[in-house]
Amino acid sequence: MDKKRKKIDIFCHELVPKHELLSKEEAEKLLKKLNIYPEQLPWIKKSDPAAVAIGAKPGDIVKIIRKSPTAGETVVYRYVIDK
Amino acid sequence: MSLYRPPKKIGAIRFGLLSPETIRKMSVTRIITPDTYSEDGLPIDSGLMDGRLGTIEPGQRCKTCGNRIGECPGHFGHIELARPVIHVGFAKVIYKILRATCRKCSRILLSDEELEDFKKRMDEYEKKWKGLSEEISDELLKKASRVSKCPHCGESQFKIKFEKPTTYYEETKEGLRRLTPIEIRDRLERITDEDARLLGINPKDARPEWMVLTVLPVPPVTVRPSITLESGVRSEDDLTHKLVDIIRINQRLRENIEAGAPQLIIEDLWELLQYHVITYFDNEVSGVPPARHRSGRALRTLSQRLKGKEGRFRSNLSGKRVDFSARTVISPDPNLSINEVGVPIDIAKILTIPERVTEWNIEELKELVIKGPDQYPGANYIIRLDGRRIDLRYVRDRKTIAESLEPGFIVERHLKDGDIVLFNRQPSLHRMSIMAHEVRVLPYRTFRLHLCVCPPYNADFDGDEMNLHVPQSEEARAEARVLMRVQEQVLSPRYGGPIVGAIQDYISSAFLFTSKNNLLTKEEVCQLLSVADYKGDLPEPAVKEPQPLWTGKQIFSLFLPKGLNISLRASVCRKCPGGCLKEKCPYDAYVAVRDGQLITGVIDERSIGAFQPDSILHRIIKDFGTDAAREFLDKIGKLLIEFISRKGFTMGLDDVEIPKVATIRIQEILKEAEEKVDKLIESYRRGELQRLPGRTLEETLEMQIMKVLAEARDKAGDIASEHLGLENHAVIMAETGARGSILNLAQMAACVGQQSVRGERINRGYRNRTLPHFKVGDLSAKARGFVASNYRTGLDPIEFFFHAMGGREGLVDTAVRTSTSGYMQRRLVNALQDLKVEYDGTVRDASSRIIQIIYGEDGVDPAKSDHGKAVNIDIIIEKVLSESEQT
């Protein structure tokens, strides 16, 4: 890959929803609220461009805020996995 | 009743291969003789029907377990194969393993370090994600198959060639060398347990060499029962036939080997044995001719028993047949409630409901018992306190039996009016395909249902059949009544709106009934209201002199709940370009209901039809409950049917006839259009046609021609509809949405229009022309499937032919669509079947993994929504405004 190429902020694109890393406390609160193990959340690969962009590591939980045709805006969570 | 015992929980299921030792251990006898029965009709010992393999004849006791038929589960035997054979099901696995292992030492063709690395990764995966370790094995197999020299013993490897179904070759320098199953088994045997694990085989459950069979299990006779025909001739099961073949060849092979026959003969027999074993497992392997019965029918062997729609899984395990059910043709009955189903008396006498005898119903049930199974309200069985079941068909004196009834007995009585049953029509595509109805026992032999429930079942009466099930427990009946009754299912969960509702004549009738010019005399009003079960006072007549007359709107309003406020635009609305005049609509298409009074507007599909969100029917359900909606539909239904039957509503040829002037004008328009087309073609020929962006010249021409002709058809249709007014029954049906469309009418009265195949004008047939009647390269309207005639006057032969072409495509399309969408539905349902909305609003799967944090991201139940939205502001404003107006 061309290293000189400027890094693009993928979140500038309209179709890429906002991704946030959850802090440990927030993550625990979420898991407690849903009464689940982190593996029971939907997964996201650590190699996912958005996950790479926010520096997510396996075991983290990513909060995604995106547009929804039914609810206007909606929050979903992803558990970061290896591979 | 006994307490509910939770079924045992399955901890795990392990799949593996049977080892030769296990096969021998579970076998009760070795099968040697290829025959089944001796001449005196007794099973031959160590033959395929050996008595130790289980019982199939009534009265006979099993020689192994001593049980009779039904109790004896059957016992396996075994065949010792003279030479090993490949198991077809694992041929590919064997190939993969052979490629990845050394031909001499059978180690995986990777260095120790690499293997160690794979092992580590596998351990990790197995701990974290069980099942995913398969991927590692695949990777290893791929990597090892590329190695050409064994890193362990230094032996150089040959490429292995696999020829379906079960032949393997080594590509040596001298040429292809065939590997015998013995050699293959040898190699597989030498694979260490540790290597086997890396290859994706759990050595505890399956050793690689077990994929090469040396012993064949013989299934018990209960699996392959023989049938005795009336003539006394025994007919054996297909599996038995196949096993006979295997044993016979096996025997011959063994004899030849023992006699020291030439290698060639032995190999031929070996190959034959392999063939029989292949077809025994699977008779549809590609490249192998299927084994056939003497009659030429292909045998149904093991794999065929399991596979496909008629296989064990889909037919016997996923699909079950049930008791307490009935099926017959359906027919309509407008006099029923939408909650009811008419059940033929003959069916009511067979389907039963178990009723427990109590102090309070003992007299009633005694009477039913005395009536017995043959007279209608009767009973078929009694279950006594000791659990003994008495069949009333065979009781001589039913009076005595009836007297012996005491509390605690159960009487299985005939179905009677008011019982709740489940009613179903296939294909059961959504939950409204099975709804609970109340029974109405009726004469004759068909199920009867109310016409308003046809849309959810997608039923019509051209010979449709439906199924009926009788719930047997109190819980099931309560559940059916509370959750599944038709009135509870009126609102579709697919979108916010009723799915049950008026269709066809109900809609035409509603329009006629509520239109402005419908005035009814007192006599008519009284008769109509009595049919509709109206109990109450007559309203003040709208016209008092010279005689009292009531409007249809007034009478209709009697059935609307008090306090209902709604306005909407009817189907007949013309969508006036100057903006809607609302209450002052000249076409009376603005429906306004104030406090349960229909002020203006005609009632048509938009107000009471099925599939209509935000209609009057929808508001009644949402604001006044399902009971009110049911009552509304029942009563209005009877009234409307009575009204339209009295009035008479027909459509005939006259209804699509238009005046001569109009016909001439239409012909002129069509002629003009055809000339226009000819001009276009002319300019195309001369090369003067302007190309549209992104199109070829030909495409441009086609598009323009299509446009011109479509316009002409529309214009012709417009002229026709000018002459067909709202007094025309066909127009009423089209405009109100009862049946058909204006386009259908235009095709009947004016011009059928362009026929198409694959979205283009018809261009197939002969070379550069559609039919030999035309010149080569003729692009004119007529030559490419434009039908200028209408259905009333009829099509000429050429038009008729093109019409048939277009029609055929339509038919094929529907057939293809149903099959592909059916398959898609099956796969979707299989994938989504155990998703469920939990109490916390999350959507989770069976292992409670989260699919959605909130159902639909907004947590709205579409059935309870307003056309998908949680709230419909317009309706609320409307409601508040009209309520404040009234106070």
Short mmCIF file of N, CA, C and O in Angstrom, two decimals, chain B residues 701-745:
data_model
loop_
_atom_site.label_atom_id
_atom_site.label_comp_id
_atom_site.label_asym_id
_atom_site.label_seq_id
_atom_site.Cartn_x
_atom_site.Cartn_y
_atom_site.Cartn_z
N LEU B 701 -35.87 3.63 -31.11
CA LEU B 701 -37.06 3.44 -31.93
C LEU B 701 -38.11 2.65 -31.17
O LEU B 701 -39.28 3.04 -31.08
N GLU B 702 -37.66 1.52 -30.59
CA GLU B 702 -38.58 0.67 -29.85
C GLU B 702 -39.27 1.47 -28.74
O GLU B 702 -40.48 1.39 -28.56
N MET B 703 -38.46 2.24 -28.00
CA MET B 703 -39.02 2.99 -26.88
C MET B 703 -40.06 3.98 -27.35
O MET B 703 -41.13 4.12 -26.76
N GLN B 704 -39.74 4.66 -28.44
CA GLN B 704 -40.68 5.67 -28.91
C GLN B 704 -41.96 5.04 -29.43
O GLN B 704 -43.05 5.54 -29.20
N ILE B 705 -41.80 3.92 -30.13
CA ILE B 705 -43.00 3.23 -30.63
C ILE B 705 -43.88 2.79 -29.46
O ILE B 705 -45.10 3.01 -29.45
N MET B 706 -43.22 2.20 -28.46
CA MET B 706 -43.97 1.73 -27.29
C MET B 706 -44.72 2.89 -26.64
O MET B 706 -45.86 2.76 -26.23
N LYS B 707 -44.04 4.03 -26.59
CA LYS B 707 -44.65 5.20 -25.95
C LYS B 707 -45.89 5.64 -26.73
O LYS B 707 -46.96 5.85 -26.15
N VAL B 708 -45.72 5.74 -28.02
CA VAL B 708 -46.84 6.18 -28.87
C VAL B 708 -48.03 5.24 -28.71
O VAL B 708 -49.17 5.68 -28.51
N LEU B 709 -47.75 3.94 -28.75
CA LEU B 709 -48.85 2.98 -28.69
C LEU B 709 -49.51 2.97 -27.32
O LEU B 709 -50.73 2.82 -27.20
N ALA B 710 -48.70 3.12 -26.27
CA ALA B 710 -49.28 3.15 -24.93
C ALA B 710 -50.18 4.36 -24.78
O ALA B 710 -51.27 4.27 -24.21
N GLU B 711 -49.71 5.47 -25.30
CA GLU B 711 -50.54 6.68 -25.25
C GLU B 711 -51.86 6.47 -25.97
O GLU B 711 -52.92 6.86 -25.48
N ALA B 712 -51.77 5.84 -27.14
CA ALA B 712 -52.98 5.60 -27.92
C ALA B 712 -53.94 4.73 -27.14
O ALA B 712 -55.15 5.01 -27.10
N ARG B 713 -53.40 3.69 -26.50
CA ARG B 713 -54.27 2.80 -25.74
C ARG B 713 -54.94 3.56 -24.61
O ARG B 713 -56.13 3.43 -24.37
N ASP B 714 -54.16 4.38 -23.92
CA ASP B 714 -54.72 5.14 -22.81
C ASP B 714 -55.81 6.09 -23.30
O ASP B 714 -56.86 6.22 -22.67
N LYS B 715 -55.53 6.74 -24.43
CA LYS B 715 -56.53 7.68 -24.97
C LYS B 715 -57.81 6.93 -25.32
O LYS B 715 -58.91 7.38 -25.00
N ALA B 716 -57.64 5.78 -25.95
CA ALA B 716 -58.81 4.98 -26.30
C ALA B 716 -59.57 4.60 -25.04
O ALA B 716 -60.81 4.67 -25.00
N GLY B 717 -58.84 4.22 -24.03
CA GLY B 717 -59.47 3.86 -22.76
C GLY B 717 -60.23 5.03 -22.18
O GLY B 717 -61.34 4.88 -21.66
N ASP B 718 -59.63 6.23 -22.29
CA ASP B 718 -60.29 7.42 -21.75
C ASP B 718 -61.61 7.68 -22.45
O ASP B 718 -62.62 7.99 -21.81
N ILE B 719 -61.57 7.52 -23.77
CA ILE B 719 -62.81 7.74 -24.53
C ILE B 719 -63.87 6.76 -24.08
O ILE B 719 -65.04 7.11 -23.87
N ALA B 720 -63.43 5.50 -23.91
CA ALA B 720 -64.40 4.49 -23.48
C ALA B 720 -64.98 4.85 -22.12
O ALA B 720 -66.20 4.79 -21.92
N SER B 721 -64.11 5.27 -21.21
CA SER B 721 -64.66 5.53 -19.86
C SER B 721 -65.52 6.79 -19.83
O SER B 721 -66.36 6.93 -18.95
N GLU B 722 -65.32 7.68 -20.81
CA GLU B 722 -66.23 8.81 -20.90
C GLU B 722 -67.65 8.36 -21.10
O GLU B 722 -68.59 8.97 -20.62
N HIS B 723 -67.79 7.26 -21.81
CA HIS B 723 -69.13 6.79 -22.14
C HIS B 723 -69.64 5.76 -21.15
O HIS B 723 -70.74 5.26 -21.28
N LEU B 724 -68.79 5.41 -20.22
CA LEU B 724 -69.23 4.46 -19.21
C LEU B 724 -69.29 5.20 -17.88
O LEU B 724 -68.27 5.55 -17.31
N GLY B 725 -70.49 5.44 -17.42
CA GLY B 725 -70.65 6.26 -16.20
C GLY B 725 -70.80 5.40 -14.97
O GLY B 725 -70.73 4.18 -15.02
N LEU B 726 -70.98 6.07 -13.84
CA LEU B 726 -71.07 5.35 -12.56
C LEU B 726 -72.36 4.56 -12.41
O LEU B 726 -72.58 3.90 -11.42
N GLU B 727 -73.27 4.66 -13.43
CA GLU B 727 -74.47 3.83 -13.36
C GLU B 727 -74.18 2.45 -13.94
O GLU B 727 -74.96 1.52 -13.80
N ASN B 728 -73.00 2.34 -14.55
CA ASN B 728 -72.59 1.08 -15.16
C ASN B 728 -72.00 0.16 -14.08
O ASN B 728 -71.11 0.54 -13.33
N HIS B 729 -72.51 -1.05 -14.01
CA HIS B 729 -72.08 -1.94 -12.93
C HIS B 729 -70.60 -2.28 -12.99
O HIS B 729 -69.93 -2.37 -11.97
N ALA B 730 -70.10 -2.47 -14.20
CA ALA B 730 -68.67 -2.78 -14.33
C ALA B 730 -67.84 -1.62 -13.81
O ALA B 730 -66.83 -1.81 -13.12
N VAL B 731 -68.27 -0.41 -14.12
CA VAL B 731 -67.54 0.77 -13.65
C VAL B 731 -67.63 0.87 -12.13
O VAL B 731 -66.65 1.20 -11.46
N ILE B 732 -68.79 0.59 -11.59
CA ILE B 732 -68.94 0.63 -10.13
C ILE B 732 -67.92 -0.30 -9.49
O ILE B 732 -67.21 0.07 -8.56
N MET B 733 -67.82 -1.51 -10.02
CA MET B 733 -66.88 -2.48 -9.44
C MET B 733 -65.45 -1.97 -9.52
O MET B 733 -64.68 -2.09 -8.57
N ALA B 734 -65.12 -1.38 -10.67
CA ALA B 734 -63.74 -0.93 -10.84
C ALA B 734 -63.44 0.28 -9.96
O ALA B 734 -62.42 0.32 -9.27
N GLU B 735 -64.35 1.23 -9.93
CA GLU B 735 -64.10 2.47 -9.19
C GLU B 735 -64.11 2.26 -7.68
O GLU B 735 -63.32 2.85 -6.95
N THR B 736 -65.01 1.42 -7.21
CA THR B 736 -65.09 1.22 -5.76
C THR B 736 -63.99 0.27 -5.27
O THR B 736 -63.77 0.15 -4.08
N GLY B 737 -63.33 -0.40 -6.19
CA GLY B 737 -62.29 -1.35 -5.78
C GLY B 737 -62.83 -2.72 -5.49
O GLY B 737 -62.14 -3.56 -4.93
N ALA B 738 -64.10 -2.97 -5.87
CA ALA B 738 -64.68 -4.28 -5.59
C ALA B 738 -64.02 -5.36 -6.44
O ALA B 738 -63.65 -6.42 -5.94
N ARG B 739 -63.85 -5.12 -7.72
CA ARG B 739 -63.22 -6.10 -8.60
C ARG B 739 -62.79 -5.41 -9.88
O ARG B 739 -63.50 -4.55 -10.38
N GLY B 740 -61.69 -5.79 -10.42
CA GLY B 740 -61.27 -5.30 -11.71
C GLY B 740 -60.79 -3.86 -11.64
O GLY B 740 -60.83 -3.22 -10.60
N SER B 741 -60.30 -3.38 -12.79
CA SER B 741 -59.79 -2.02 -12.82
C SER B 741 -60.28 -1.35 -14.09
O SER B 741 -60.84 -1.99 -14.98
N ILE B 742 -60.06 -0.05 -14.13
CA ILE B 742 -60.46 0.68 -15.32
C ILE B 742 -59.70 0.17 -16.53
O ILE B 742 -60.22 0.10 -17.63
N LEU B 743 -58.45 -0.24 -16.30
CA LEU B 743 -57.67 -0.77 -17.42
C LEU B 743 -58.35 -2.02 -17.99
O LEU B 743 -58.47 -2.16 -19.22
N ASN B 744 -58.80 -2.92 -17.12
CA ASN B 744 -59.50 -4.11 -17.59
C ASN B 744 -60.70 -3.72 -18.44
O ASN B 744 -60.97 -4.31 -19.49
N LEU B 745 -61.42 -2.70 -17.97
CA LEU B 745 -62.60 -2.25 -18.69
C LEU B 745 -62.23 -1.69 -20.04
O LEU B 745 -62.88 -1.97 -21.05
#
